[in-house]
Amino acid sequence: MLQAQQAPGQQHPQAPAPQPLAAHGPGKDAGTMMLQAQQAPGQQHQPQYQAQAQAPQQPAPPHPQQAYAGGPGGYVSPIPVRPTHLGHALASEWTKIRSVRSTIWTLGVMLLLIVGIGLLASLAAGSDREMDPLLGVGFVGVLLGSLCVITLGVLSISSEYGTGMIRTTLTASPSRIRLLTAKALVFFTLALVLTTVATTLVALLDSAMLNGPAPTTDQWLRATLGAGLYVALLGLLALAVGALLRHSAGAISTMMGVVLLPMLLALFLQGESLKDVQRALIEYSVPSALAALYDIPFLSTGPSGWTPVGILAGVTAVVLGGAYAALMRRDV
């Protein structure tokens, strides 16, 4: 049976309704297309695509390490990078100073000299002999032990120049002020703690084994904390000299001359016209200053009490300031 021809623009009763088809797969942002099944007479079927506008994408946040990569487009290391500070330098210097054998040997010998000689002196004096001041017996051991601390102070920085390790250190810690500050703090703290512990032990042995007037609180502090502070400052001065000279043997020889040479020179200056020079050399020498802390000064006119510690602190501050200036101006 022939069906009657329908008027143009009228939809065939059996023609399927237009259905939306996915253009790019499912998803809320995917576009859709509508296939128009009914076209005007004589016109080819041409699918029409109606794409839904996608939301503009937000730019990706910059990589956390982009600031260290030289700006946008620079290389970004997969290794985490973070800015360094003084705490990192202190941790590095503490690792270095406790992991080298020179620290164990020098500080071990220092403890042996201070405690061993102090104990032997107490045993030699005996309890029958009265000692005044009672704590003065520990002076000789502290004087000899200070030479070990001086050696370690020089080696803590000059050894890095000798081996070339200073280049690696400055690469990891470019701030030279921070580097020298970390070295000074770590060394000074270690020397102060160990020396004070040793002098305190000797003071306790002397008070228990010897006979004499009981020391005052100030005498206790000067024979323990004062002696430890003086020896630690000597070591810090040696570190500053090592930073200035950058040579282990030269810096150690210089510090030995500072400690021993004034007293040796004074022994040979016997002329009447040189009496004032001789007296000054003896009064301000390192052995006389240490003896003054134990109330046994070589001369009664020299510094006494805590004055030797203040003098050495001032000298150390000046030399350490010169070490900072030299480290900033010189190349490695």
mmCIF file of C-alpha atoms in Angstrom:
data_model
loop_
_atom_site.group_PDB
_atom_site.id
_atom_site.type_symbol
_atom_site.label_atom_id
_atom_site.label_comp_id
_atom_site.label_asym_id
_atom_site.label_seq_id
_atom_site.Cartn_x
_atom_site.Cartn_y
_atom_site.Cartn_z
ATOM 1 C CA MET A 1 0.000 0.000 0.000
ATOM 2 C CA LEU A 2 1.350 3.391 -0.893
ATOM 3 C CA GLN A 3 1.393 5.983 1.870
ATOM 4 C CA ALA A 4 0.368 9.524 1.104
ATOM 5 C CA GLN A 5 3.231 11.979 0.656
ATOM 6 C CA GLN A 6 3.570 14.263 3.622
ATOM 7 C CA ALA A 7 3.925 17.941 3.405
ATOM 8 C CA PRO A 8 7.388 19.425 3.659
ATOM 9 C CA GLY A 9 8.446 20.198 7.280
ATOM 10 C CA GLN A 10 6.094 17.494 8.715
ATOM 11 C CA GLN A 11 7.860 14.764 10.683
ATOM 12 C CA HIS A 12 7.425 11.161 9.653
ATOM 13 C CA PRO A 13 5.355 9.305 12.242
ATOM 14 C CA GLN A 14 7.966 6.524 12.516
ATOM 15 C CA ALA A 15 11.086 8.714 12.499
ATOM 16 C CA PRO A 16 13.053 8.401 15.714
ATOM 17 C CA ALA A 17 13.379 11.426 17.940
ATOM 18 C CA PRO A 18 16.788 13.082 17.963
ATOM 19 C CA GLN A 19 19.060 11.606 20.696
ATOM 20 C CA PRO A 20 22.122 13.213 22.243
ATOM 21 C CA LEU A 21 25.340 11.312 21.631
ATOM 22 C CA ALA A 22 28.493 11.682 23.702
ATOM 23 C CA ALA A 23 31.197 13.397 21.711
ATOM 24 C CA HIS A 24 34.110 12.794 24.068
ATOM 25 C CA GLY A 25 32.945 10.138 26.427
ATOM 26 C CA PRO A 26 31.099 10.482 29.692
ATOM 27 C CA GLY A 27 31.840 13.244 32.131
ATOM 28 C CA LYS A 28 30.372 16.459 33.351
ATOM 29 C CA ASP A 29 32.698 18.543 31.188
ATOM 30 C CA ALA A 30 32.341 16.396 28.059
ATOM 31 C CA GLY A 31 30.599 17.964 25.093
ATOM 32 C CA THR A 32 27.505 16.408 23.457
ATOM 33 C CA MET A 33 26.274 16.362 19.894
ATOM 34 C CA MET A 34 22.684 16.272 18.637
ATOM 35 C CA LEU A 35 22.004 14.298 15.471
ATOM 36 C CA GLN A 36 19.068 15.865 13.710
ATOM 37 C CA ALA A 37 17.223 12.998 11.990
ATOM 38 C CA GLN A 38 14.780 15.146 10.044
ATOM 39 C CA GLN A 39 16.235 17.405 7.356
ATOM 40 C CA ALA A 40 14.652 19.627 4.835
ATOM 41 C CA PRO A 41 13.840 18.013 1.427
ATOM 42 C CA GLY A 42 16.846 17.814 -0.899
ATOM 43 C CA GLN A 43 19.379 18.560 1.883
ATOM 44 C CA GLN A 44 21.960 15.991 2.954
ATOM 45 C CA HIS A 45 22.118 14.792 6.482
ATOM 46 C CA GLN A 46 24.804 16.856 8.260
ATOM 47 C CA PRO A 47 25.274 16.267 11.948
ATOM 48 C CA GLN A 48 25.469 19.369 14.058
ATOM 49 C CA TYR A 49 27.765 19.472 17.033
ATOM 50 C CA GLN A 50 26.911 21.507 20.060
ATOM 51 C CA ALA A 51 29.876 21.577 22.423
ATOM 52 C CA GLN A 52 29.456 22.739 25.919
ATOM 53 C CA ALA A 53 31.982 25.355 26.960
ATOM 54 C CA GLN A 54 34.570 23.993 29.344
ATOM 55 C CA ALA A 55 35.537 25.888 32.458
ATOM 56 C CA PRO A 56 38.920 27.661 32.162
ATOM 57 C CA GLN A 57 41.716 25.657 33.794
ATOM 58 C CA GLN A 58 43.649 27.213 36.682
ATOM 59 C CA PRO A 59 47.450 27.427 36.227
ATOM 60 C CA ALA A 60 49.366 24.775 38.119
ATOM 61 C CA PRO A 61 51.003 26.032 41.340
ATOM 62 C CA PRO A 62 54.769 26.538 41.114
ATOM 63 C CA HIS A 63 57.013 23.780 42.357
ATOM 64 C CA PRO A 64 58.262 24.402 45.933
ATOM 65 C CA GLN A 65 61.850 24.311 44.712
ATOM 66 C CA GLN A 66 61.282 26.591 41.697
ATOM 67 C CA ALA A 67 62.752 29.502 43.684
ATOM 68 C CA TYR A 68 66.089 27.656 43.832
ATOM 69 C CA ALA A 69 66.008 26.688 40.147
ATOM 70 C CA GLY A 70 66.758 30.099 38.729
ATOM 71 C CA GLY A 71 63.215 31.180 37.937
ATOM 72 C CA PRO A 72 60.494 29.661 35.755
ATOM 73 C CA GLY A 73 61.680 26.915 33.482
ATOM 74 C CA GLY A 74 64.787 26.161 35.526
ATOM 75 C CA TYR A 75 65.919 22.722 36.603
ATOM 76 C CA VAL A 76 64.065 21.368 39.619
ATOM 77 C CA SER A 77 66.038 18.821 41.613
ATOM 78 C CA PRO A 78 64.143 15.784 42.884
ATOM 79 C CA ILE A 79 66.179 16.058 46.104
ATOM 80 C CA PRO A 80 64.437 18.202 48.752
ATOM 81 C CA VAL A 81 66.105 21.602 49.078
ATOM 82 C CA ARG A 82 65.689 23.896 52.054
ATOM 83 C CA PRO A 83 67.570 26.984 53.218
ATOM 84 C CA THR A 84 70.324 26.332 55.745
ATOM 85 C CA HIS A 85 70.788 28.157 59.040
ATOM 86 C CA LEU A 86 73.132 28.195 62.024
ATOM 87 C CA GLY A 87 71.597 25.029 63.473
ATOM 88 C CA HIS A 88 72.657 23.035 60.427
ATOM 89 C CA ALA A 89 76.195 24.419 60.651
ATOM 90 C CA LEU A 90 76.378 23.544 64.357
ATOM 91 C CA ALA A 91 75.211 19.982 63.662
ATOM 92 C CA SER A 92 77.807 19.646 60.906
ATOM 93 C CA GLU A 93 80.672 20.916 63.066
ATOM 94 C CA TRP A 94 79.621 18.724 65.980
ATOM 95 C CA THR A 95 79.635 15.679 63.676
ATOM 96 C CA LYS A 96 83.096 16.552 62.398
ATOM 97 C CA ILE A 97 84.727 17.288 65.747
ATOM 98 C CA ARG A 98 83.429 14.142 67.429
ATOM 99 C CA SER A 99 84.209 11.802 64.543
ATOM 100 C CA VAL A 100 87.914 12.560 64.031
ATOM 101 C CA ARG A 101 90.648 10.809 65.981
ATOM 102 C CA SER A 102 92.523 14.003 66.815
ATOM 103 C CA THR A 103 89.672 15.048 69.116
ATOM 104 C CA ILE A 104 89.755 11.767 71.021
ATOM 105 C CA TRP A 105 93.532 11.825 71.397
ATOM 106 C CA THR A 106 93.960 15.472 72.396
ATOM 107 C CA LEU A 107 91.033 15.627 74.816
ATOM 108 C CA GLY A 108 91.869 12.182 76.192
ATOM 109 C CA VAL A 109 95.433 13.248 76.959
ATOM 110 C CA MET A 110 94.128 16.526 78.423
ATOM 111 C CA LEU A 111 91.852 14.666 80.837
ATOM 112 C CA LEU A 112 94.666 12.294 81.740
ATOM 113 C CA LEU A 113 97.062 15.147 82.497
ATOM 114 C CA ILE A 114 94.637 17.232 84.553
ATOM 115 C CA VAL A 115 93.194 14.372 86.603
ATOM 116 C CA GLY A 116 96.316 12.198 86.692
ATOM 117 C CA ILE A 117 98.779 14.890 87.725
ATOM 118 C CA GLY A 118 96.279 16.343 90.199
ATOM 119 C CA LEU A 119 95.844 12.929 91.797
ATOM 120 C CA LEU A 120 99.588 12.263 91.906
ATOM 121 C CA ALA A 121 100.237 15.668 93.462
ATOM 122 C CA SER A 122 97.633 15.018 96.126
ATOM 123 C CA LEU A 123 99.133 11.626 96.914
ATOM 124 C CA ALA A 124 102.637 13.091 97.065
ATOM 125 C CA ALA A 125 101.591 15.877 99.421
ATOM 126 C CA GLY A 126 99.714 13.537 101.746
ATOM 127 C CA SER A 127 97.199 14.406 104.408
ATOM 128 C CA ASP A 128 99.866 15.219 107.014
ATOM 129 C CA ARG A 129 101.075 18.314 105.180
ATOM 130 C CA GLU A 130 98.871 21.357 105.347
ATOM 131 C CA MET A 131 98.205 23.025 101.983
ATOM 132 C CA ASP A 132 97.195 26.664 101.649
ATOM 133 C CA PRO A 133 95.445 27.250 99.333
ATOM 134 C CA LEU A 134 94.036 23.766 99.393
ATOM 135 C CA LEU A 135 93.071 23.658 95.692
ATOM 136 C CA GLY A 136 96.377 25.010 94.373
ATOM 137 C CA VAL A 137 97.726 21.511 93.773
ATOM 138 C CA GLY A 138 95.722 21.169 90.551
ATOM 139 C CA PHE A 139 97.515 24.070 88.835
ATOM 140 C CA VAL A 140 100.288 22.042 87.171
ATOM 141 C CA GLY A 141 97.921 19.544 85.578
ATOM 142 C CA VAL A 142 95.710 22.294 84.149
ATOM 143 C CA LEU A 143 98.727 24.113 82.697
ATOM 144 C CA LEU A 144 99.942 21.002 80.884
ATOM 145 C CA GLY A 145 96.430 20.010 79.807
ATOM 146 C CA SER A 146 95.880 23.426 78.212
ATOM 147 C CA LEU A 147 98.545 22.584 75.622
ATOM 148 C CA CYS A 148 96.340 19.758 74.349
ATOM 149 C CA VAL A 149 93.326 22.052 74.067
ATOM 150 C CA ILE A 150 95.414 24.568 72.127
ATOM 151 C CA THR A 151 96.456 21.861 69.683
ATOM 152 C CA LEU A 152 92.861 20.784 69.113
ATOM 153 C CA GLY A 153 91.757 24.387 68.627
ATOM 154 C CA VAL A 154 94.261 24.849 65.822
ATOM 155 C CA LEU A 155 93.496 21.512 64.153
ATOM 156 C CA SER A 156 89.733 22.077 64.206
ATOM 157 C CA ILE A 157 90.095 24.588 61.353
ATOM 158 C CA SER A 158 93.635 24.385 59.938
ATOM 159 C CA SER A 159 93.289 20.681 59.092
ATOM 160 C CA GLU A 160 90.494 21.518 56.645
ATOM 161 C CA TYR A 161 92.787 23.920 54.811
ATOM 162 C CA GLY A 162 95.532 21.302 54.745
ATOM 163 C CA THR A 163 93.330 18.605 53.216
ATOM 164 C CA GLY A 164 91.260 20.917 50.985
ATOM 165 C CA MET A 165 88.093 19.932 52.828
ATOM 166 C CA ILE A 166 87.394 23.616 53.414
ATOM 167 C CA ARG A 167 86.130 23.874 49.815
ATOM 168 C CA THR A 168 83.470 21.254 50.473
ATOM 169 C CA THR A 169 82.573 22.894 53.772
ATOM 170 C CA LEU A 170 82.102 26.303 52.179
ATOM 171 C CA THR A 171 80.093 24.777 49.348
ATOM 172 C CA ALA A 172 77.674 23.252 51.845
ATOM 173 C CA SER A 173 77.698 26.382 54.030
ATOM 174 C CA PRO A 174 78.446 29.427 51.835
ATOM 175 C CA SER A 175 78.116 31.894 54.719
ATOM 176 C CA ARG A 176 81.644 32.161 56.088
ATOM 177 C CA ILE A 177 80.575 34.082 59.165
ATOM 178 C CA ARG A 178 78.143 31.306 60.031
ATOM 179 C CA LEU A 179 80.831 28.683 59.422
ATOM 180 C CA LEU A 180 83.392 30.245 61.756
ATOM 181 C CA THR A 181 80.715 30.969 64.354
ATOM 182 C CA ALA A 182 79.614 27.329 64.347
ATOM 183 C CA LYS A 183 83.206 26.101 64.694
ATOM 184 C CA ALA A 184 83.896 28.510 67.554
ATOM 185 C CA LEU A 185 80.710 27.646 69.457
ATOM 186 C CA VAL A 186 81.096 23.882 69.134
ATOM 187 C CA PHE A 187 84.769 23.862 70.084
ATOM 188 C CA PHE A 188 84.439 26.344 72.947
ATOM 189 C CA THR A 189 81.484 24.492 74.470
ATOM 190 C CA LEU A 190 83.206 21.106 74.237
ATOM 191 C CA ALA A 191 86.470 22.392 75.724
ATOM 192 C CA LEU A 192 84.697 24.291 78.513
ATOM 193 C CA VAL A 193 82.553 21.337 79.591
ATOM 194 C CA LEU A 194 85.348 18.753 79.606
ATOM 195 C CA THR A 195 87.906 21.012 81.271
ATOM 196 C CA THR A 196 85.456 22.125 83.955
ATOM 197 C CA VAL A 197 84.511 18.516 84.681
ATOM 198 C CA ALA A 198 88.189 17.574 85.024
ATOM 199 C CA THR A 199 89.080 20.527 87.271
ATOM 200 C CA THR A 200 86.029 19.890 89.444
ATOM 201 C CA LEU A 201 87.059 16.271 89.917
ATOM 202 C CA VAL A 202 90.576 17.328 90.900
ATOM 203 C CA ALA A 203 89.200 19.922 93.322
ATOM 204 C CA LEU A 204 87.032 17.269 94.982
ATOM 205 C CA LEU A 205 90.024 14.925 95.312
ATOM 206 C CA ASP A 206 92.168 17.677 96.788
ATOM 207 C CA SER A 207 89.559 18.654 99.358
ATOM 208 C CA ALA A 208 89.120 15.014 100.373
ATOM 209 C CA MET A 209 92.791 13.962 100.469
ATOM 210 C CA LEU A 210 94.633 17.075 101.648
ATOM 211 C CA ASN A 211 94.722 18.980 104.882
ATOM 212 C CA GLY A 212 94.269 22.741 104.930
ATOM 213 C CA PRO A 213 91.835 25.629 105.342
ATOM 214 C CA ALA A 214 88.501 25.074 103.624
ATOM 215 C CA PRO A 215 88.311 26.967 100.303
ATOM 216 C CA THR A 216 85.781 29.732 99.920
ATOM 217 C CA THR A 217 83.037 29.736 97.295
ATOM 218 C CA ASP A 218 85.023 32.119 95.109
ATOM 219 C CA GLN A 219 88.084 29.888 95.350
ATOM 220 C CA TRP A 220 85.981 26.881 94.351
ATOM 221 C CA LEU A 221 84.567 28.706 91.336
ATOM 222 C CA ARG A 222 87.948 30.009 90.162
ATOM 223 C CA ALA A 223 89.641 26.622 90.572
ATOM 224 C CA THR A 224 86.898 24.818 88.633
ATOM 225 C CA LEU A 225 84.817 27.008 86.335
ATOM 226 C CA GLY A 226 87.422 29.774 86.114
ATOM 227 C CA ALA A 227 90.215 27.372 85.136
ATOM 228 C CA GLY A 228 87.945 25.626 82.623
ATOM 229 C CA LEU A 229 86.905 28.966 81.120
ATOM 230 C CA TYR A 230 90.505 30.133 80.841
ATOM 231 C CA VAL A 231 91.641 26.952 79.095
ATOM 232 C CA ALA A 232 88.637 27.033 76.736
ATOM 233 C CA LEU A 233 89.449 30.651 75.839
ATOM 234 C CA LEU A 234 93.037 29.628 75.109
ATOM 235 C CA GLY A 235 91.704 26.967 72.748
ATOM 236 C CA LEU A 236 89.392 29.501 71.084
ATOM 237 C CA LEU A 237 92.340 31.853 70.647
ATOM 238 C CA ALA A 238 94.231 28.983 69.004
ATOM 239 C CA LEU A 239 91.283 28.413 66.650
ATOM 240 C CA ALA A 240 91.368 32.075 65.630
ATOM 241 C CA VAL A 241 95.135 31.896 65.017
ATOM 242 C CA GLY A 242 94.597 28.762 62.938
ATOM 243 C CA ALA A 243 92.004 30.610 60.816
ATOM 244 C CA LEU A 244 94.474 33.458 60.292
ATOM 245 C CA LEU A 245 97.531 31.352 59.436
ATOM 246 C CA ARG A 246 95.710 28.378 57.817
ATOM 247 C CA HIS A 247 98.696 26.158 58.623
ATOM 248 C CA SER A 248 98.661 23.617 61.441
ATOM 249 C CA ALA A 249 102.353 23.566 62.356
ATOM 250 C CA GLY A 250 102.710 27.340 62.144
ATOM 251 C CA ALA A 251 99.616 28.034 64.244
ATOM 252 C CA ILE A 252 100.547 25.468 66.920
ATOM 253 C CA SER A 253 104.081 26.862 67.136
ATOM 254 C CA THR A 254 102.704 30.384 67.460
ATOM 255 C CA MET A 255 100.389 29.388 70.299
ATOM 256 C CA MET A 256 103.138 27.511 72.121
ATOM 257 C CA GLY A 257 105.215 30.655 71.900
ATOM 258 C CA VAL A 258 102.344 32.719 73.329
ATOM 259 C CA VAL A 259 102.034 30.346 76.289
ATOM 260 C CA LEU A 260 105.687 29.646 77.074
ATOM 261 C CA LEU A 261 107.856 32.334 75.485
ATOM 262 C CA PRO A 262 107.106 35.286 77.855
ATOM 263 C CA MET A 263 108.139 33.264 80.894
ATOM 264 C CA LEU A 264 111.282 31.988 79.175
ATOM 265 C CA LEU A 265 112.265 35.473 78.078
ATOM 266 C CA ALA A 266 111.775 36.791 81.587
ATOM 267 C CA LEU A 267 114.313 34.291 82.888
ATOM 268 C CA PHE A 268 117.037 35.776 80.693
ATOM 269 C CA LEU A 269 116.242 39.452 81.239
ATOM 270 C CA GLN A 270 118.404 39.981 84.298
ATOM 271 C CA GLY A 271 119.621 43.527 83.714
ATOM 272 C CA GLU A 272 118.581 46.255 86.126
ATOM 273 C CA SER A 273 117.195 48.360 83.287
ATOM 274 C CA LEU A 274 114.988 45.498 82.155
ATOM 275 C CA LYS A 275 113.356 44.809 85.493
ATOM 276 C CA ASP A 276 110.066 46.418 84.486
ATOM 277 C CA VAL A 277 109.920 44.423 81.250
ATOM 278 C CA GLN A 278 110.769 41.241 83.105
ATOM 279 C CA ARG A 279 108.063 41.889 85.684
ATOM 280 C CA ALA A 280 105.428 42.596 83.010
ATOM 281 C CA LEU A 281 106.314 39.425 81.102
ATOM 282 C CA ILE A 282 105.918 37.337 84.228
ATOM 283 C CA GLU A 283 102.719 39.017 85.439
ATOM 284 C CA TYR A 284 100.841 38.660 82.170
ATOM 285 C CA SER A 285 102.152 35.276 81.067
ATOM 286 C CA VAL A 286 99.731 32.389 80.726
ATOM 287 C CA PRO A 287 101.277 30.279 83.546
ATOM 288 C CA SER A 288 101.108 33.216 85.962
ATOM 289 C CA ALA A 289 97.502 33.962 84.978
ATOM 290 C CA LEU A 290 96.472 30.347 85.604
ATOM 291 C CA ALA A 291 98.339 30.368 88.918
ATOM 292 C CA ALA A 292 96.458 33.523 89.927
ATOM 293 C CA LEU A 293 93.174 31.638 89.508
ATOM 294 C CA TYR A 294 94.448 29.192 92.149
ATOM 295 C CA ASP A 295 95.633 32.037 94.440
ATOM 296 C CA ILE A 296 99.304 31.179 93.874
ATOM 297 C CA PRO A 297 100.472 34.002 91.534
ATOM 298 C CA PHE A 298 104.133 34.192 90.627
ATOM 299 C CA LEU A 299 104.233 37.877 91.602
ATOM 300 C CA SER A 300 102.003 39.669 94.067
ATOM 301 C CA THR A 301 101.621 42.692 91.793
ATOM 302 C CA GLY A 302 100.049 40.897 88.851
ATOM 303 C CA PRO A 303 96.366 40.366 87.946
ATOM 304 C CA SER A 304 94.377 38.466 90.540
ATOM 305 C CA GLY A 305 90.921 37.007 90.999
ATOM 306 C CA TRP A 306 88.904 36.813 87.762
ATOM 307 C CA THR A 307 91.001 39.483 86.021
ATOM 308 C CA PRO A 308 93.134 36.995 84.016
ATOM 309 C CA VAL A 309 89.956 35.535 82.483
ATOM 310 C CA GLY A 310 88.777 39.010 81.453
ATOM 311 C CA ILE A 311 92.149 39.872 79.885
ATOM 312 C CA LEU A 312 92.270 36.656 77.876
ATOM 313 C CA ALA A 313 88.655 37.105 76.778
ATOM 314 C CA GLY A 314 89.495 40.560 75.395
ATOM 315 C CA VAL A 315 92.567 39.306 73.526
ATOM 316 C CA THR A 316 90.610 36.375 72.105
ATOM 317 C CA ALA A 317 87.790 38.652 70.930
ATOM 318 C CA VAL A 318 90.247 40.875 69.043
ATOM 319 C CA VAL A 319 92.049 37.983 67.340
ATOM 320 C CA LEU A 320 88.764 36.252 66.522
ATOM 321 C CA GLY A 321 87.496 39.464 64.932
ATOM 322 C CA GLY A 322 90.614 39.474 62.753
ATOM 323 C CA ALA A 323 89.912 35.862 61.803
ATOM 324 C CA TYR A 324 86.392 36.822 60.676
ATOM 325 C CA ALA A 325 87.758 39.673 58.560
ATOM 326 C CA ALA A 326 90.447 37.486 56.991
ATOM 327 C CA LEU A 327 88.006 34.688 56.228
ATOM 328 C CA MET A 328 85.659 37.077 54.445
ATOM 329 C CA ARG A 329 88.378 38.705 52.349
ATOM 330 C CA ARG A 330 90.500 35.716 51.350
ATOM 331 C CA ASP A 331 89.814 33.023 48.830
ATOM 332 C CA VAL A 332 90.003 29.362 49.776
#
